[in-house]
XYZ file of C-alpha atoms in Angstrom:
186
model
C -9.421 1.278 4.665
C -6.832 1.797 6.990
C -3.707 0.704 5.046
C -4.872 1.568 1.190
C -2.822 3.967 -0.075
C -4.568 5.357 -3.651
C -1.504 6.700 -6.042
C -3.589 8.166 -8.225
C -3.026 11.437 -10.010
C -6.686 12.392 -10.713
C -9.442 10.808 -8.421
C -13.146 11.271 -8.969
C -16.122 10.668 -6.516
C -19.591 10.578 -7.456
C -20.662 10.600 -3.883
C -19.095 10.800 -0.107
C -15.981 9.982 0.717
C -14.950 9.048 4.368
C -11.557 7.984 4.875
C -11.592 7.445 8.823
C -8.343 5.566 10.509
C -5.153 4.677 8.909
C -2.596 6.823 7.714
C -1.776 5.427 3.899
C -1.362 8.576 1.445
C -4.390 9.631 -0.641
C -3.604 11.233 -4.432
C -0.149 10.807 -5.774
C 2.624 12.513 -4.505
C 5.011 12.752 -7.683
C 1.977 14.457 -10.003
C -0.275 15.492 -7.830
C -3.446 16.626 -9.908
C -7.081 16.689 -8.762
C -9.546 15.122 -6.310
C -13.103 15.574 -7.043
C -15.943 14.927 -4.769
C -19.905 15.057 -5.681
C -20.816 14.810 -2.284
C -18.863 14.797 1.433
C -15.364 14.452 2.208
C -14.152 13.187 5.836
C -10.380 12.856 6.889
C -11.040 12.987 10.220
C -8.834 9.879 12.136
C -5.534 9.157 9.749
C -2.921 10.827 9.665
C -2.409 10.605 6.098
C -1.016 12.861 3.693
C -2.862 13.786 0.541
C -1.586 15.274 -2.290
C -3.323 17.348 -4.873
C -6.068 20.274 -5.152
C -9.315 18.946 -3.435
C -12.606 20.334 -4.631
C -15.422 19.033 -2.043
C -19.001 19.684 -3.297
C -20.647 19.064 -0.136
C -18.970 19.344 3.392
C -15.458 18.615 4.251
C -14.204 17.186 7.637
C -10.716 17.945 8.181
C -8.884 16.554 11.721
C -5.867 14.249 11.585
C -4.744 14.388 7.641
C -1.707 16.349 6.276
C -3.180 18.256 3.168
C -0.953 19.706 0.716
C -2.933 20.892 -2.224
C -5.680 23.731 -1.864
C -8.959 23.101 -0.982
C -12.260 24.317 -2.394
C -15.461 23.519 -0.401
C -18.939 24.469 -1.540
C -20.280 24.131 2.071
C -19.292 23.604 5.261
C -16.310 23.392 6.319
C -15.121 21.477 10.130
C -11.870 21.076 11.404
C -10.267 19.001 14.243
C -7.533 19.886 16.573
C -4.465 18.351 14.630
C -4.678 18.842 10.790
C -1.823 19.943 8.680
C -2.624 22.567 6.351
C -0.259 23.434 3.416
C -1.746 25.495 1.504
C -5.041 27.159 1.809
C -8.575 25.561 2.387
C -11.815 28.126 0.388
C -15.157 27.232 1.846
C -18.710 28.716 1.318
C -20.728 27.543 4.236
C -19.604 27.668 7.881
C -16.413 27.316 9.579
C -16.538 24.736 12.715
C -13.634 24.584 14.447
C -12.863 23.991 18.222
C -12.683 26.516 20.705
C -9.440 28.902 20.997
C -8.267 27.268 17.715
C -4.822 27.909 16.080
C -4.577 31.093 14.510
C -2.235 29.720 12.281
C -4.318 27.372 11.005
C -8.074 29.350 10.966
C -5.727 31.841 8.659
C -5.547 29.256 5.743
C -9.176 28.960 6.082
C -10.901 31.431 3.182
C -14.756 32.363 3.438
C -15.376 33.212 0.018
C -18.564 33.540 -1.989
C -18.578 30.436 -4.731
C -16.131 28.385 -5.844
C -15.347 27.115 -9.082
C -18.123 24.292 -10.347
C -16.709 20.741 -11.899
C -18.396 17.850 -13.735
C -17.728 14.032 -12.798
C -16.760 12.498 -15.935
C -19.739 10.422 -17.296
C -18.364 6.898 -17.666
C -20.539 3.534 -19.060
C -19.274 0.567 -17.169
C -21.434 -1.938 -19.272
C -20.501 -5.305 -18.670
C -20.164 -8.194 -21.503
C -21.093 -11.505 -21.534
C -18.801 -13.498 -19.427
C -17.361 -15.510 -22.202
C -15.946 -12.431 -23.515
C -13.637 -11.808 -19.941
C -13.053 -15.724 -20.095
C -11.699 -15.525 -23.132
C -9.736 -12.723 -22.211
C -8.036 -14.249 -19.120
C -10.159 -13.394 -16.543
C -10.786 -15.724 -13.988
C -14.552 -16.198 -13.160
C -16.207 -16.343 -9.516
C -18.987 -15.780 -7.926
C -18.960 -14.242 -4.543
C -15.050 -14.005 -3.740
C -12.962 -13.449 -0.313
C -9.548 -14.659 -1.346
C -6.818 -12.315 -1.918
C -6.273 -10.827 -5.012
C -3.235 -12.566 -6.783
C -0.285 -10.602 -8.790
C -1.652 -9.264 -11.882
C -5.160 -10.542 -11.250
C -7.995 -10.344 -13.805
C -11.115 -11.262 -12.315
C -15.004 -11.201 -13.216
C -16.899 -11.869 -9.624
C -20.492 -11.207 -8.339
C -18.863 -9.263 -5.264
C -15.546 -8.864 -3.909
C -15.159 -8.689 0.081
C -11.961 -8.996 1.223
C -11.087 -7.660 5.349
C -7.423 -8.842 5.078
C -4.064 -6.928 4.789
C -2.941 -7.314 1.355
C 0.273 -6.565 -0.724
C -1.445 -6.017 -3.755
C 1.309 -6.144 -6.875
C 1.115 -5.460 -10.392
C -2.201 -4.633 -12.358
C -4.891 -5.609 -11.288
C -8.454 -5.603 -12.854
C -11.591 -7.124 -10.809
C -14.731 -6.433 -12.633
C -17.689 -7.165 -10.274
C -21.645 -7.059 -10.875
C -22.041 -5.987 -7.547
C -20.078 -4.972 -4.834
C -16.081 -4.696 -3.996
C -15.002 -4.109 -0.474
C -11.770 -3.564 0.424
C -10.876 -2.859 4.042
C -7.621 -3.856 4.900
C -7.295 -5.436 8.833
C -9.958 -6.731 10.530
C -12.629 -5.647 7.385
């Protein structure tokens, strides 16, 4: 989405990750930790900043974002004409870049042999019987478009929402299927 910002110190993906448009931050700025992806990474239109050591187990697509952690990359790594590089970006695969790129820039950019392997957490999700989130005030649904209220706690089918939204407070939404958040037009 666009407008989501995610303030979170460690972030884990067990899968891609494209985060294409917008220009909300990504990983939290006042303890930046670790962003883990088991799959591809894209920042390519957003200029976002993101905050924290990325490690990328598949290929990483780097254009408009403002990175300010390193980068590892087992694979491929492409860049775009206007990225900000902090730090330094270490890749295994190839390097695609434009022609006559920045010097500057193709300078952070380390071919090195491996990187450093990590492990997704293993987490069980398993759901309970409804009556147990009922009588734990959640608020039950079925297929839901609404906007999530302050401090929601919600148990839904799916969760689809293509609206702005100033999300506030804690909020918990527990679905059996799918939760889409997009932010604009959705």
């Amino acid at each position: 989405s666009g407008g989501s910002a995610l303030n979170i110190t460690n972030i884990y993906f067990n899968g891609p990750v494209i985060m294409d448009g917008g220009s909300a931050s990504f990983g939290n700025k006042d303890k930046p930790g670790g962003i883990y992806v088991n799959g591809d990474l894209e920042f390519w239109n957003g200029g976002r900043d993101v905050y924290g050591d990325i490690r990328v187990n598949g290929k990483f697509r780097l254009k408009d974002a403002r990175i300010h952690g390193d980068v590892y990359v087992n694979g491929d790594l492409e860049l775009g004409w206007t990225p900000k590089i902090h730090r330094n970006i270490y890749y295994t695969g190839n390097l695609i870049t434009p022609n006559d790129y920045k010097e500057e820039l193709l300078a952070k950019c380390i071919e090195v042999g491996e990187v450093e392997d990590f492990e997704i957490p293993k987490v069980d999700f398993s759901l309970r019987e409804d009556s147990w989130y009922r009588d734990n005030g959640y608020e039950i649904g079925g297929t839901e478009t609404k906007k999530i209220p302050h401090n929601a706690k919600m148990l839904v089918d799916n969760y689809r929402n293509g609206d702005y939204q100033d999300i506030t407070g804690q909020v918990v939404i527990v679905s059996k299927g799918d939760i889409i958040l997009r932010g604009g037009k959705g």
